[in-house]
């Protein structure tokens, strides 16, 4: 019977829709605002604790799906925050490599340094 796969799909779709509420939309908008209110460039936004924390939520696929389900906009609206999150994580990794409890750490061996794709 082919009704089982269709029923399973519909059930999954309903559960997905039910998992996203207007309070989730409020959270998403608050996360976006946490970065939007920080003056300055991406470095300043990444350095801001609340913005950095919000970026980790904004880059999640579930967040984008909920954003669209609630009619807040297109999933591409969150691309800026995803890029900002990637930049923030790169900066944090760079700082982790150089700092250890406020002191300078020896150079990380080149073989252990994470490689990043070249900037366009």
Short mmCIF file of N, CA and C in Angstrom, two decimals:
data_model
loop_
_atom_site.label_atom_id
_atom_site.label_comp_id
_atom_site.label_asym_id
_atom_site.label_seq_id
_atom_site.Cartn_x
_atom_site.Cartn_y
_atom_site.Cartn_z
N UNK A 1 0.83 -1.19 0.00
CA UNK A 1 0.00 0.00 0.00
C UNK A 1 0.87 1.25 0.00
N UNK A 2 0.40 2.22 -0.73
CA UNK A 2 1.15 3.47 -0.83
C UNK A 2 0.62 4.52 0.14
N UNK A 3 -0.40 4.22 0.88
CA UNK A 3 -0.96 5.21 1.80
C UNK A 3 -0.06 5.44 3.00
N UNK A 4 0.69 4.42 3.42
CA UNK A 4 1.55 4.58 4.58
C UNK A 4 2.60 5.67 4.37
N UNK A 5 3.37 5.65 3.26
CA UNK A 5 4.36 6.73 3.08
C UNK A 5 3.72 8.11 3.01
N UNK A 6 2.56 8.20 2.38
CA UNK A 6 1.88 9.49 2.28
C UNK A 6 1.42 9.95 3.66
N UNK A 7 0.85 9.02 4.43
CA UNK A 7 0.39 9.36 5.78
C UNK A 7 1.56 9.76 6.67
N UNK A 8 2.68 9.07 6.55
CA UNK A 8 3.86 9.40 7.35
C UNK A 8 4.38 10.79 6.99
N UNK A 9 4.36 11.10 5.70
CA UNK A 9 4.81 12.42 5.25
C UNK A 9 3.91 13.52 5.80
N UNK A 10 2.60 13.32 5.71
CA UNK A 10 1.64 14.31 6.21
C UNK A 10 1.80 14.49 7.71
N UNK A 11 1.97 13.40 8.44
CA UNK A 11 2.16 13.47 9.88
C UNK A 11 3.43 14.26 10.22
N UNK A 12 4.50 13.99 9.49
CA UNK A 12 5.75 14.72 9.73
C UNK A 12 5.58 16.20 9.44
N UNK A 13 4.83 16.51 8.39
CA UNK A 13 4.59 17.90 8.03
C UNK A 13 3.78 18.62 9.11
N UNK A 14 2.76 17.96 9.63
CA UNK A 14 1.93 18.53 10.70
C UNK A 14 2.76 18.75 11.95
N UNK A 15 3.58 17.76 12.31
CA UNK A 15 4.42 17.91 13.50
C UNK A 15 5.40 19.05 13.33
N UNK A 16 5.93 19.19 12.12
CA UNK A 16 6.86 20.28 11.85
C UNK A 16 6.16 21.62 12.01
N UNK A 17 4.96 21.73 11.47
CA UNK A 17 4.21 22.99 11.57
C UNK A 17 3.83 23.30 13.01
N UNK A 18 3.47 22.27 13.76
CA UNK A 18 3.08 22.47 15.15
C UNK A 18 4.27 22.83 16.03
N UNK A 19 5.47 22.48 15.60
CA UNK A 19 6.66 22.72 16.40
C UNK A 19 7.12 24.17 16.37
N UNK A 20 6.48 24.99 15.57
CA UNK A 20 6.90 26.38 15.41
C UNK A 20 5.74 27.29 15.80
N UNK A 21 5.95 28.09 16.84
CA UNK A 21 4.87 28.94 17.34
C UNK A 21 5.22 30.42 17.16
N UNK A 22 4.25 31.26 17.43
CA UNK A 22 4.50 32.70 17.33
C UNK A 22 5.55 33.16 18.34
N UNK A 23 5.64 32.46 19.46
CA UNK A 23 6.69 32.83 20.42
C UNK A 23 8.08 32.51 19.85
N UNK A 24 8.15 31.46 19.01
CA UNK A 24 9.42 31.17 18.33
C UNK A 24 9.76 32.30 17.37
N UNK A 25 8.75 32.83 16.69
CA UNK A 25 8.97 33.96 15.79
C UNK A 25 9.47 35.18 16.54
N UNK A 26 8.93 35.40 17.72
CA UNK A 26 9.38 36.52 18.55
C UNK A 26 10.85 36.34 18.92
N UNK A 27 11.23 35.11 19.25
CA UNK A 27 12.63 34.82 19.59
C UNK A 27 13.54 35.08 18.40
N UNK A 28 13.12 34.62 17.22
CA UNK A 28 13.94 34.80 16.01
C UNK A 28 14.16 36.29 15.75
N UNK A 29 13.10 37.07 15.83
CA UNK A 29 13.23 38.52 15.61
C UNK A 29 14.11 39.17 16.67
N UNK A 30 14.03 38.68 17.90
CA UNK A 30 14.88 39.21 18.98
C UNK A 30 16.35 38.86 18.72
N UNK A 31 16.60 37.65 18.22
CA UNK A 31 17.98 37.25 17.89
C UNK A 31 18.53 38.14 16.79
N UNK A 32 17.73 38.39 15.77
CA UNK A 32 18.16 39.27 14.68
C UNK A 32 18.46 40.67 15.22
N UNK A 33 17.58 41.16 16.08
CA UNK A 33 17.73 42.49 16.65
C UNK A 33 18.98 42.59 17.53
N UNK A 34 19.34 41.48 18.19
CA UNK A 34 20.52 41.49 19.06
C UNK A 34 21.77 41.86 18.28
N UNK A 35 21.81 41.53 17.01
CA UNK A 35 22.95 41.91 16.17
C UNK A 35 22.72 43.24 15.47
N UNK A 36 21.49 43.47 15.06
CA UNK A 36 21.19 44.69 14.30
C UNK A 36 21.44 45.96 15.12
N UNK A 37 21.27 45.89 16.44
CA UNK A 37 21.44 47.08 17.27
C UNK A 37 22.90 47.37 17.62
N UNK A 38 23.79 46.43 17.35
CA UNK A 38 25.20 46.64 17.66
C UNK A 38 25.80 47.56 16.60
N UNK A 39 26.30 48.74 17.01
CA UNK A 39 26.88 49.64 16.02
C UNK A 39 28.23 49.12 15.54
N UNK A 40 28.57 49.48 14.34
CA UNK A 40 29.88 49.12 13.82
C UNK A 40 29.82 47.99 12.81
N UNK A 41 30.99 47.48 12.51
CA UNK A 41 31.12 46.46 11.47
C UNK A 41 30.94 45.05 12.04
N UNK A 42 31.23 44.07 11.21
CA UNK A 42 31.03 42.68 11.63
C UNK A 42 31.93 42.30 12.80
N UNK A 43 33.11 42.90 12.89
CA UNK A 43 34.00 42.61 14.01
C UNK A 43 33.36 43.03 15.33
N UNK A 44 32.73 44.20 15.33
CA UNK A 44 32.05 44.68 16.54
C UNK A 44 30.88 43.78 16.89
N UNK A 45 30.13 43.36 15.88
CA UNK A 45 28.98 42.49 16.12
C UNK A 45 29.44 41.14 16.68
N UNK A 46 30.53 40.61 16.13
CA UNK A 46 31.04 39.32 16.61
C UNK A 46 31.57 39.42 18.04
N UNK A 47 32.08 40.59 18.40
CA UNK A 47 32.62 40.78 19.74
C UNK A 47 31.52 40.95 20.79
N UNK A 48 30.33 41.31 20.35
CA UNK A 48 29.21 41.50 21.27
C UNK A 48 28.68 40.13 21.71
N UNK A 49 28.65 39.90 23.01
CA UNK A 49 28.26 38.59 23.56
C UNK A 49 26.85 38.18 23.15
N UNK A 50 25.89 39.09 23.26
CA UNK A 50 24.50 38.75 22.94
C UNK A 50 24.32 38.46 21.45
N UNK A 51 24.97 39.26 20.62
CA UNK A 51 24.88 39.03 19.17
C UNK A 51 25.51 37.68 18.82
N UNK A 52 26.69 37.42 19.36
CA UNK A 52 27.38 36.16 19.05
C UNK A 52 26.53 34.96 19.46
N UNK A 53 25.93 35.06 20.62
CA UNK A 53 25.05 33.98 21.10
C UNK A 53 23.85 33.80 20.17
N UNK A 54 23.25 34.91 19.75
CA UNK A 54 22.09 34.87 18.86
C UNK A 54 22.45 34.26 17.51
N UNK A 55 23.65 34.53 17.03
CA UNK A 55 24.06 34.01 15.72
C UNK A 55 24.04 32.49 15.68
N UNK A 56 24.35 31.87 16.79
CA UNK A 56 24.35 30.40 16.83
C UNK A 56 22.94 29.85 16.64
N UNK A 57 21.94 30.58 17.08
CA UNK A 57 20.56 30.15 16.84
C UNK A 57 20.12 30.47 15.41
N UNK A 58 20.53 31.62 14.91
CA UNK A 58 20.09 32.07 13.59
C UNK A 58 20.65 31.24 12.45
N UNK A 59 21.75 30.56 12.67
CA UNK A 59 22.33 29.76 11.59
C UNK A 59 21.73 28.36 11.50
N UNK A 60 20.87 27.99 12.43
CA UNK A 60 20.25 26.67 12.43
C UNK A 60 19.18 26.57 11.34
N UNK A 61 19.13 25.43 10.66
CA UNK A 61 18.14 25.20 9.60
C UNK A 61 16.72 25.26 10.16
N UNK A 62 16.51 24.77 11.37
CA UNK A 62 15.18 24.80 11.98
C UNK A 62 14.70 26.24 12.17
N UNK A 63 15.63 27.12 12.46
CA UNK A 63 15.27 28.53 12.63
C UNK A 63 14.78 29.11 11.30
N UNK A 64 15.50 28.81 10.23
CA UNK A 64 15.09 29.30 8.90
C UNK A 64 13.73 28.73 8.51
N UNK A 65 13.52 27.45 8.78
CA UNK A 65 12.23 26.83 8.45
C UNK A 65 11.09 27.49 9.22
N UNK A 66 11.30 27.75 10.48
CA UNK A 66 10.28 28.40 11.32
C UNK A 66 10.03 29.82 10.83
N UNK A 67 11.08 30.53 10.50
CA UNK A 67 10.99 31.91 10.01
C UNK A 67 10.07 31.97 8.79
N UNK A 68 10.26 31.02 7.88
CA UNK A 68 9.43 30.97 6.66
C UNK A 68 8.01 30.53 6.99
N UNK A 69 7.86 29.49 7.83
CA UNK A 69 6.52 28.98 8.19
C UNK A 69 5.65 30.06 8.81
N UNK A 70 6.26 30.91 9.59
CA UNK A 70 5.50 31.97 10.27
C UNK A 70 5.25 33.18 9.38
N UNK A 71 5.78 33.13 8.16
CA UNK A 71 5.56 34.23 7.23
C UNK A 71 6.37 35.47 7.54
N UNK A 72 7.48 35.30 8.25
CA UNK A 72 8.31 36.45 8.61
C UNK A 72 9.17 36.92 7.44
N UNK A 73 9.36 36.05 6.47
CA UNK A 73 10.18 36.40 5.30
C UNK A 73 10.73 35.16 4.64
N UNK A 74 11.69 35.37 3.77
CA UNK A 74 12.34 34.28 3.05
C UNK A 74 13.51 33.74 3.87
N UNK A 75 13.85 32.49 3.66
CA UNK A 75 14.98 31.91 4.38
C UNK A 75 16.28 32.65 4.06
N UNK A 76 16.35 33.24 2.86
CA UNK A 76 17.56 33.98 2.49
C UNK A 76 17.74 35.24 3.33
N UNK A 77 16.69 35.68 4.01
CA UNK A 77 16.81 36.83 4.92
C UNK A 77 17.83 36.54 6.02
N UNK A 78 18.03 35.27 6.33
CA UNK A 78 18.93 34.88 7.42
C UNK A 78 20.35 34.62 6.93
N UNK A 79 20.60 34.70 5.62
CA UNK A 79 21.93 34.44 5.08
C UNK A 79 22.99 35.37 5.68
N UNK A 80 22.63 36.63 5.87
CA UNK A 80 23.57 37.60 6.46
C UNK A 80 24.05 37.11 7.83
N UNK A 81 23.12 36.62 8.63
CA UNK A 81 23.46 36.17 9.98
C UNK A 81 24.28 34.89 9.94
N UNK A 82 24.02 34.03 8.96
CA UNK A 82 24.81 32.81 8.80
C UNK A 82 26.25 33.15 8.45
N UNK A 83 26.43 34.11 7.54
CA UNK A 83 27.78 34.55 7.19
C UNK A 83 28.47 35.20 8.37
N UNK A 84 27.74 36.00 9.11
CA UNK A 84 28.29 36.66 10.28
C UNK A 84 28.68 35.63 11.34
N UNK A 85 27.88 34.58 11.49
CA UNK A 85 28.21 33.52 12.44
C UNK A 85 29.49 32.81 12.03
N UNK A 86 29.64 32.52 10.75
CA UNK A 86 30.85 31.86 10.27
C UNK A 86 32.07 32.74 10.53
N UNK A 87 31.92 34.05 10.30
CA UNK A 87 33.03 34.98 10.55
C UNK A 87 33.34 35.03 12.05
N UNK A 88 32.33 35.06 12.88
CA UNK A 88 32.53 35.10 14.33
C UNK A 88 33.26 33.85 14.81
N UNK A 89 32.87 32.71 14.28
CA UNK A 89 33.51 31.46 14.69
C UNK A 89 34.96 31.42 14.23
N UNK A 90 35.25 31.97 13.05
CA UNK A 90 36.64 32.04 12.58
C UNK A 90 37.46 32.93 13.49
N UNK A 91 36.90 34.07 13.90
CA UNK A 91 37.61 34.98 14.79
C UNK A 91 37.83 34.33 16.15
N UNK A 92 36.85 33.61 16.64
CA UNK A 92 36.98 32.94 17.94
C UNK A 92 38.07 31.88 17.87
N UNK A 93 38.12 31.14 16.78
CA UNK A 93 39.14 30.11 16.61
C UNK A 93 40.52 30.75 16.55
N UNK A 94 40.64 31.86 15.81
CA UNK A 94 41.92 32.57 15.75
C UNK A 94 42.35 33.01 17.14
N UNK A 95 41.42 33.55 17.93
CA UNK A 95 41.73 33.99 19.28
C UNK A 95 42.11 32.84 20.18
N UNK A 96 41.45 31.69 20.00
CA UNK A 96 41.75 30.51 20.81
C UNK A 96 43.15 30.01 20.52
N UNK A 97 43.55 30.08 19.27
CA UNK A 97 44.88 29.62 18.89
C UNK A 97 45.94 30.51 19.52
N UNK A 98 45.68 31.82 19.61
CA UNK A 98 46.68 32.76 20.10
C UNK A 98 46.67 32.97 21.60
N UNK A 99 45.53 32.78 22.24
CA UNK A 99 45.42 33.13 23.65
C UNK A 99 45.10 31.92 24.52
N UNK A 100 45.65 31.94 25.70
CA UNK A 100 45.34 30.92 26.68
C UNK A 100 45.30 31.61 28.03
N UNK A 101 44.10 31.89 28.53
CA UNK A 101 43.91 32.58 29.81
C UNK A 101 44.66 33.91 29.84
N UNK A 102 44.59 34.64 28.75
CA UNK A 102 45.18 35.96 28.71
C UNK A 102 46.64 35.99 28.33
N UNK A 103 47.31 34.86 28.30
CA UNK A 103 48.72 34.85 27.94
C UNK A 103 48.93 34.37 26.52
N UNK A 104 50.07 34.69 25.97
CA UNK A 104 50.39 34.29 24.62
C UNK A 104 50.82 32.83 24.61
N UNK A 105 50.32 32.09 23.68
CA UNK A 105 50.67 30.68 23.55
C UNK A 105 51.60 30.55 22.36
N UNK A 106 52.45 29.55 22.40
CA UNK A 106 53.34 29.31 21.27
C UNK A 106 52.57 29.07 19.99
N UNK A 107 53.24 29.22 18.89
CA UNK A 107 52.62 29.07 17.57
C UNK A 107 52.10 27.65 17.41
N UNK A 108 50.88 27.54 16.92
CA UNK A 108 50.31 26.23 16.64
C UNK A 108 51.01 25.67 15.40
N UNK A 109 51.40 24.40 15.41
CA UNK A 109 52.04 23.81 14.23
C UNK A 109 51.14 23.97 13.01
N UNK A 110 51.73 24.30 11.86
CA UNK A 110 50.96 24.53 10.64
C UNK A 110 50.06 23.36 10.31
N UNK A 111 50.48 22.15 10.58
CA UNK A 111 49.67 20.98 10.26
C UNK A 111 48.39 20.93 11.09
N UNK A 112 48.34 21.65 12.21
CA UNK A 112 47.17 21.63 13.09
C UNK A 112 46.28 22.86 12.91
N UNK A 113 46.74 23.85 12.17
CA UNK A 113 45.95 25.06 11.97
C UNK A 113 44.84 24.75 10.98
N UNK A 114 43.58 24.99 11.36
CA UNK A 114 42.47 24.74 10.43
C UNK A 114 42.62 25.61 9.19
N UNK A 115 42.37 25.01 8.06
CA UNK A 115 42.47 25.73 6.79
C UNK A 115 41.12 26.32 6.42
N UNK A 116 41.13 27.56 6.00
CA UNK A 116 39.91 28.23 5.56
C UNK A 116 39.96 28.40 4.05
N UNK A 117 38.80 28.40 3.46
CA UNK A 117 38.72 28.67 2.03
C UNK A 117 39.12 30.12 1.79
N UNK A 118 39.81 30.40 0.68
CA UNK A 118 40.20 31.78 0.41
C UNK A 118 38.97 32.67 0.23
N UNK A 119 39.09 33.90 0.65
CA UNK A 119 37.99 34.86 0.51
C UNK A 119 37.83 35.23 -0.95
N UNK A 120 36.57 35.39 -1.37
CA UNK A 120 36.34 35.75 -2.79
C UNK A 120 36.78 37.15 -3.09
#
